[in-house]
Amino acid sequence: MERNPLRRQLQIMRKSLFDQGYLDEQFVQLEELQDDSNPNFVEEVVTLYYRDSARLILNLEQALERKPYNFNKLDAYMHQFKGSSSSIGAKKVKAESTLFREYCKSGNGEGCMRCFQQLKKEYATLRKKLEAYFQLARQAGPMETACRPK
Amino acid sequence: MAPGEANSGNGGQILKPFTFNEIVLRNRLTALVVDGDNFCRLLEQGILQAYGLETQSVDNGDAAVELIASGAKFDLILIDMLLPILDGLEATRRIRAMGVRCKMLGVTAFSGERERQAFLAAGVDVFVEKPLGPEILIPILRELDEQYPSI
């Protein structure tokens, strides 16, 4: 049981991110790459993800403004987005990406649009939750963990 | 929560058979990462570097072929399927046609059986749906490490 109240709060926050389905085991695996030489690895990875994927979100928005929809192009953008989202363990975002691609394959434009709106919500929600998590992690300070063998 | 554990949705604990921090390599292996997505390329490089691999990366299939043709040698190549300029399938075929026999992992967001068969037929040794996890990577790194004689 964690005695430090901030660390305890951090554990609770982390647990809820998994329990509520926002993150999957890929996130855990990224955390395990974090060590003394890379103490902010996960935050840096997540920051890079949001910076890089903003471009894909914009591409998708612009592509969804053009009618008739180019489903091949939409699918290609989402394919890329799904790959990077799954790499940080963004479970709900990845699920919406998969659904979007199914709508593309069936040529369902309305489905794509609805799904994209939901995806953006999940993407934004996860971002806020992770920002809060990392802010608390910085306040809580480094945890003593076994060093990853070099 | 201990490292290597994650919660399933029902609050249960999932123990991972492998964790990223479970391996120490004796040799300095080299790897090439070929991915058109900036984030995925950097992340995969970061993961490999965390294990002590020396890495290079390119963002398209043509650059990968050019690099290999120039004589660069790698123990491991991670290559995406969807790549600009020259796609991953054709890049893989051309790399294999040059006589390159190193381990190649096709790491892609595609998950279908058709894509899997196509990538394997093109010449990758393993088809990996993103994300690349330790359960795939660690046995491969161990295998590559053991190919070198012990000092």
Coordinates of N, CA and C in Angstrom, one line a residue, chain A residues 1 21 65-66 91 95 114-115 132:
Chain A
M1 N 0.9 -1.2 0.0 CA 0.0 0.0 0.0 C 0.9 1.2 0.0
G21 N -11.0 1.6 -19.5 CA -10.8 1.2 -20.9 C -10.1 2.2 -21.7
E65 N -14.6 16.7 -45.4 CA -15.4 17.9 -45.9 C -15.6 17.8 -47.4
R66 N -14.9 16.9 -48.1 CA -15.0 16.8 -49.5 C -16.0 15.7 -49.9
K91 N -6.6 2.6 -26.1 CA -7.6 1.5 -26.4 C -8.9 2.0 -27.0
A95 N -10.1 1.5 -30.9 CA -11.4 0.9 -31.2 C -12.2 1.7 -32.2
R114 N -20.0 10.0 -38.1 CA -20.4 9.8 -36.7 C -19.2 9.2 -35.9
C115 N -18.6 8.3 -36.5 CA -17.5 7.6 -35.8 C -16.3 8.5 -35.6
A132 N -3.3 15.3 -17.0 CA -3.5 15.4 -15.5 C -2.6 14.3 -14.8

